[in-house]
Short mmCIF file of C-alpha atoms and ligand atoms in Angstrom, two decimals:
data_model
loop_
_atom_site.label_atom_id
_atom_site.label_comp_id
_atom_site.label_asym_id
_atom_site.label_seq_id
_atom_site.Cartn_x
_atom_site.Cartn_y
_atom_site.Cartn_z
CA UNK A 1 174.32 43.58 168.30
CA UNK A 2 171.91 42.58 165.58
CA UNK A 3 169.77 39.62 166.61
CA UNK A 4 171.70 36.26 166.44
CA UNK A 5 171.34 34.04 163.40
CA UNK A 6 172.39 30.07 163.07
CA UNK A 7 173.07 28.94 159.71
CA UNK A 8 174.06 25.47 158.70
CA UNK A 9 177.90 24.92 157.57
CA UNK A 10 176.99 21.76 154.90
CA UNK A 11 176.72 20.71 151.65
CA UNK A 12 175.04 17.87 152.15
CA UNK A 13 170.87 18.45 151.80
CA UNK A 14 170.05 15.75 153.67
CA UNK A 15 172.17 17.01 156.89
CA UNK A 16 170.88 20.94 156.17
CA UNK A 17 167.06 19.65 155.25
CA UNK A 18 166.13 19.13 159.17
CA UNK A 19 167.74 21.94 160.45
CA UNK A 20 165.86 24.57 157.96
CA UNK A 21 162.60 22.87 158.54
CA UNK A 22 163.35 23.28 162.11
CA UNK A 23 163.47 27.21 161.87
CA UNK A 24 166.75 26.55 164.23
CA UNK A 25 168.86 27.76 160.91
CA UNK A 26 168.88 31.31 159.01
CA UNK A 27 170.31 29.63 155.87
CA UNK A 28 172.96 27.70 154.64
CA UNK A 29 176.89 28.07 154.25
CA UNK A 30 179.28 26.21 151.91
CA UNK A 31 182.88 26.81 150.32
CA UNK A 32 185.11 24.37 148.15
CA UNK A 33 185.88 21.82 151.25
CA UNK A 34 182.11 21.89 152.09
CA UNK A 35 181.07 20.85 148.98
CA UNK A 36 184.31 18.41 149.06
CA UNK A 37 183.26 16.59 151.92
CA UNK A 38 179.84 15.83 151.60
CA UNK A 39 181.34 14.62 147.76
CA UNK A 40 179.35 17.01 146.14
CA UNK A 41 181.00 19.10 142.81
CA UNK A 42 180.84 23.06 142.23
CA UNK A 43 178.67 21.43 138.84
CA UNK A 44 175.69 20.84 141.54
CA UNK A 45 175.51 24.18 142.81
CA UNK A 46 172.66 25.37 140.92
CA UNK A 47 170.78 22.26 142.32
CA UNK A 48 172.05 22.61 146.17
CA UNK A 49 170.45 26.31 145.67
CA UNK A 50 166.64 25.14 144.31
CA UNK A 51 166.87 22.28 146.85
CA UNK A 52 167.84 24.86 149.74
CA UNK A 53 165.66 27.52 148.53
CA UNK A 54 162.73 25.05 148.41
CA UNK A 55 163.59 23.41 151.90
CA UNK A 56 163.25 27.35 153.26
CA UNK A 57 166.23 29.01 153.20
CA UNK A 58 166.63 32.58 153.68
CA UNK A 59 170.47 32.88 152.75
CA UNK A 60 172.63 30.74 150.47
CA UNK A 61 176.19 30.58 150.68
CA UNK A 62 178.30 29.35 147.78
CA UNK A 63 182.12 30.63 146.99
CA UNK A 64 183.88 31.98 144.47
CA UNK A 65 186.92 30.19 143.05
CA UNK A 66 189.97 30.48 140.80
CA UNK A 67 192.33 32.48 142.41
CA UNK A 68 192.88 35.21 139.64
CA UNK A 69 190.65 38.83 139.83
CA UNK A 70 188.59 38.05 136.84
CA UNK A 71 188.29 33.65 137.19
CA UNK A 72 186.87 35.04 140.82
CA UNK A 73 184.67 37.72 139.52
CA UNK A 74 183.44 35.79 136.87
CA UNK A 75 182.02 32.37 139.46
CA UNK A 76 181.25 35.60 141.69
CA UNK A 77 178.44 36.76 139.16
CA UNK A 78 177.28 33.17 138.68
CA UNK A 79 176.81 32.21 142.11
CA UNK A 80 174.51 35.74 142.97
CA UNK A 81 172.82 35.23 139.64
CA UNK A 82 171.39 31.80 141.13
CA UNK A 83 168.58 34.34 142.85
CA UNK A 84 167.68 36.21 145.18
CA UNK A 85 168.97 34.05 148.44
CA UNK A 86 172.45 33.74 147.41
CA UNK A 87 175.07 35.15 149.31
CA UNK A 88 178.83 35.08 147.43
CA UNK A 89 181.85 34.51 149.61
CA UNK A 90 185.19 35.64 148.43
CA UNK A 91 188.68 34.98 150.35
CA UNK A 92 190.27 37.47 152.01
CA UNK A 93 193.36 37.92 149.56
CA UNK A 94 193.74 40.67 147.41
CA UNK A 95 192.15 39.37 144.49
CA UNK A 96 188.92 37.93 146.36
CA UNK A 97 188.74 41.64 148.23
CA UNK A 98 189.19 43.51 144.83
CA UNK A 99 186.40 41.52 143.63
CA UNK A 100 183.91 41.34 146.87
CA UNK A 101 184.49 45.39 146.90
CA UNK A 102 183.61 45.79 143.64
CA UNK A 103 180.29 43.52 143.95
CA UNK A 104 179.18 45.30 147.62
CA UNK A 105 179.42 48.88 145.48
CA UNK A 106 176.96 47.67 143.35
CA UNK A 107 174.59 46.80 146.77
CA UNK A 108 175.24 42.86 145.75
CA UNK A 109 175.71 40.51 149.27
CA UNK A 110 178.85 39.47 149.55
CA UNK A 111 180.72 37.75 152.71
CA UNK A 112 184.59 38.29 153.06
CA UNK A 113 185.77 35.26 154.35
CA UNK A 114 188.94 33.14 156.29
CA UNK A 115 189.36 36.60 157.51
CA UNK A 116 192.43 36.50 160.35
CA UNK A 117 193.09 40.23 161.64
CA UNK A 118 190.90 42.70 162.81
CA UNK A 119 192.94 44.59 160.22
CA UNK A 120 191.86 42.88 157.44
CA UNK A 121 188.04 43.42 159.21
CA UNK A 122 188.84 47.33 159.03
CA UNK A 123 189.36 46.70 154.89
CA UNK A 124 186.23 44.84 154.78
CA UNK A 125 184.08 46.81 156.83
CA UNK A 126 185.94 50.26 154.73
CA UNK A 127 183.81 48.57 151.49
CA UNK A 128 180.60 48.10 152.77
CA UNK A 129 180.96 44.57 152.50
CA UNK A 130 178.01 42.60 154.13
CA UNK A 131 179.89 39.40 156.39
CA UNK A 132 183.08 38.45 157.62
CA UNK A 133 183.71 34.95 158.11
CA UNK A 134 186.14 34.09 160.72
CA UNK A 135 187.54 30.54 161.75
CA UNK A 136 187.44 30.51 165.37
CA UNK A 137 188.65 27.02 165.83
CA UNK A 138 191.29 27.64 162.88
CA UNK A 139 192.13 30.59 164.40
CA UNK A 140 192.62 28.92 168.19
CA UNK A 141 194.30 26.02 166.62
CA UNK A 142 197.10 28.68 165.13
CA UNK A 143 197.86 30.34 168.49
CA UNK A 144 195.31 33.33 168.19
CA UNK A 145 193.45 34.42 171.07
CA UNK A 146 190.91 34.21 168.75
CA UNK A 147 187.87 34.65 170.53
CA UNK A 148 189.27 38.07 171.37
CA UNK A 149 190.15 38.98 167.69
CA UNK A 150 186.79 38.28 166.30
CA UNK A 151 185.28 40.29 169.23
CA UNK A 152 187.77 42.79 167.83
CA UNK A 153 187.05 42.64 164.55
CA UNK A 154 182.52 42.66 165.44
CA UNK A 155 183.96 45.90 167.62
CA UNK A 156 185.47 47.44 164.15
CA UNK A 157 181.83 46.26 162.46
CA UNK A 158 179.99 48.29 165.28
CA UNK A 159 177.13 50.64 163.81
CA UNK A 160 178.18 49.72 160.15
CA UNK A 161 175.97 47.39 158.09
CA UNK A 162 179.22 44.59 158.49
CA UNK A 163 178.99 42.14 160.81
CA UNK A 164 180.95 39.02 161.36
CA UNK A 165 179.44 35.58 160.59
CA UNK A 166 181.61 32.95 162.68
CA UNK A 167 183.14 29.74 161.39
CA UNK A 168 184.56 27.13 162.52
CA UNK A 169 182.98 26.23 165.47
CA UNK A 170 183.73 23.09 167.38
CA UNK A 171 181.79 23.16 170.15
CA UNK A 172 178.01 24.67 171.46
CA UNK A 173 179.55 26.87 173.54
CA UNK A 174 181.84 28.39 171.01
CA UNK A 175 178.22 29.59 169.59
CA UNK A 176 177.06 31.09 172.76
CA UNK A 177 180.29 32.64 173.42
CA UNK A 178 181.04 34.38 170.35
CA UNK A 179 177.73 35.75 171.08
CA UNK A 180 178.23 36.95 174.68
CA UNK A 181 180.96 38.94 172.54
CA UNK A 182 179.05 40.25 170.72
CA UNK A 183 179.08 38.15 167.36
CA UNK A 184 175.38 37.94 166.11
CA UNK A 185 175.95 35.39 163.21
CA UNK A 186 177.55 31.69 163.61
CA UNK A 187 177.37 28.70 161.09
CA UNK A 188 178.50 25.36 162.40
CA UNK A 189 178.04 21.72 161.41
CA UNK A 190 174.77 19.81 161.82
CA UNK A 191 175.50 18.09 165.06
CA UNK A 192 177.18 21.47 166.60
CA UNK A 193 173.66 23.08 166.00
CA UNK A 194 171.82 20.07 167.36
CA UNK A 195 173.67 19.82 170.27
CA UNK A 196 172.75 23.39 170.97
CA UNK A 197 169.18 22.28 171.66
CA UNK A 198 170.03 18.97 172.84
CA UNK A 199 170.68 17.88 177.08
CA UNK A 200 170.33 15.15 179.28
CA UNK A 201 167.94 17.48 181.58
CA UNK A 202 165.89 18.66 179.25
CA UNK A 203 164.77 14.97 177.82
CA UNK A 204 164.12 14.02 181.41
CA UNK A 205 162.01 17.19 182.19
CA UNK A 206 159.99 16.06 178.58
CA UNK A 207 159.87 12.85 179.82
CA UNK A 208 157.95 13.57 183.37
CA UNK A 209 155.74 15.72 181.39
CA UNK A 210 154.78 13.14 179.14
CA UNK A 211 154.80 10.51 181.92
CA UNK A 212 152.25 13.05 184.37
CA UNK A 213 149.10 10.86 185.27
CA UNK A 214 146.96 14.31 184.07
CA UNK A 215 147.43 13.84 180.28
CA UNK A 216 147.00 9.74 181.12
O1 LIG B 1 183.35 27.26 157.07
C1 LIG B 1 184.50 27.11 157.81
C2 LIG B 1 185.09 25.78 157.62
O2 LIG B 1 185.38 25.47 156.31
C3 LIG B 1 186.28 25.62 158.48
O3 LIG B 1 185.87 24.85 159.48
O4 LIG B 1 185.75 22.89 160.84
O5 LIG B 1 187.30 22.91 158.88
O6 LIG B 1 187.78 24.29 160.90
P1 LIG B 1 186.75 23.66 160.06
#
């Protein structure tokens, strides 16, 4: 497995800022809803980048929109001509893999994502294209065994240059699980990642250190 990487799953700078500083974070993730809930427009992308990029980023994750081949293509080109960092996520229909193929020919970084089957990993994979994002709490909340299809789907990326980049986490432990099976890359929401560092045992351990009558 290549070595894990956390990125943050926000739109909102403020929430991502700490998290980057933090090193706990690879980069940063968005799509449409992203940017909808933290009320931000696809106008402010260009800004979310230099703010990201600034604040330490090594990834940036915007998507593509507008359905049709060459609306998709079009927004593709945009978002990886915001620099170097950017990372362009396309849906997994037919359009958005016509057009992330087409863009991982030409070596660009592109992540296939709200990918479902390990079949429609196999397509992915069959392109060179970089990620697959999967929705494990989507996924669970359908009726997939979905822990076991993404493991499926990293087992289909295996010795490739692929690899699946997990979404739609809901808890810690979904991050250290999809790991155990062998998923190197998760985004989550702020507090997810937070409360991957954060424990009740831990603050009293810090605690006793601090309280030790040898650094009185
Ligand atoms: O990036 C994945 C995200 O948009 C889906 O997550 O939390 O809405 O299931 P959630």
């Amino acid at each position: 497995m290549s070595a894990p990487r956390l990125y943050v799953d926000s739109a909102d700078p403020e929430a991502a800022a700490p998290l980057l500083a933090s090193s706990l974070v690879y980069g940063v993730t968005t799509n449409p809803t992203i940017l909808d809930r933290a009320g931000r427009t696809a106008g402010e992308i260009p800004t979310l980048y230099e703010t990201w990029a600034a604040a330490g980023a090594r990834e940036i994750y915007f998507q593509a929109w507008g359905g049709a081949e060459d609306l998709l293509e079009q927004r593709a080109r945009d978002i990886l001509a915001l620099g170097d960092l950017a990372v362009v996520k396309v849906p997994a229909t037919r359009a958005g893999f016509a057009v992330g193929a087409r863009l991982a020919r030409e070596g660009a970084p592109v992540l296939l994502t709200a990918v479902t089957t390990p079949a429609q990993a196999l397509a992915a994979v069959s392109v060179g294209i970089r990620y697959l994002a999967a929705y494990l709490g989507r996924m669970r909340d359908a009726g997939f065994d979905a822990l076991t299809e993404i493991a499926r789907m990293q087992a289909i990326c295996a010795g490739t240059d692929t690899n699946v980049l997990a979404a739609s986490l809901r808890t810690p432990e979904d991050a250290v699980a999809l790991a155990e099976a062998g998923v190197p890359y998760v985004t989550a929401a702020p507090e997810i990642l937070w409360g991957m560092l954060d424990h009740e045992a831990t603050d009293a351990a810090a605690a006793a250190f601090e309280a030790a009558d040898s650094v009185q």
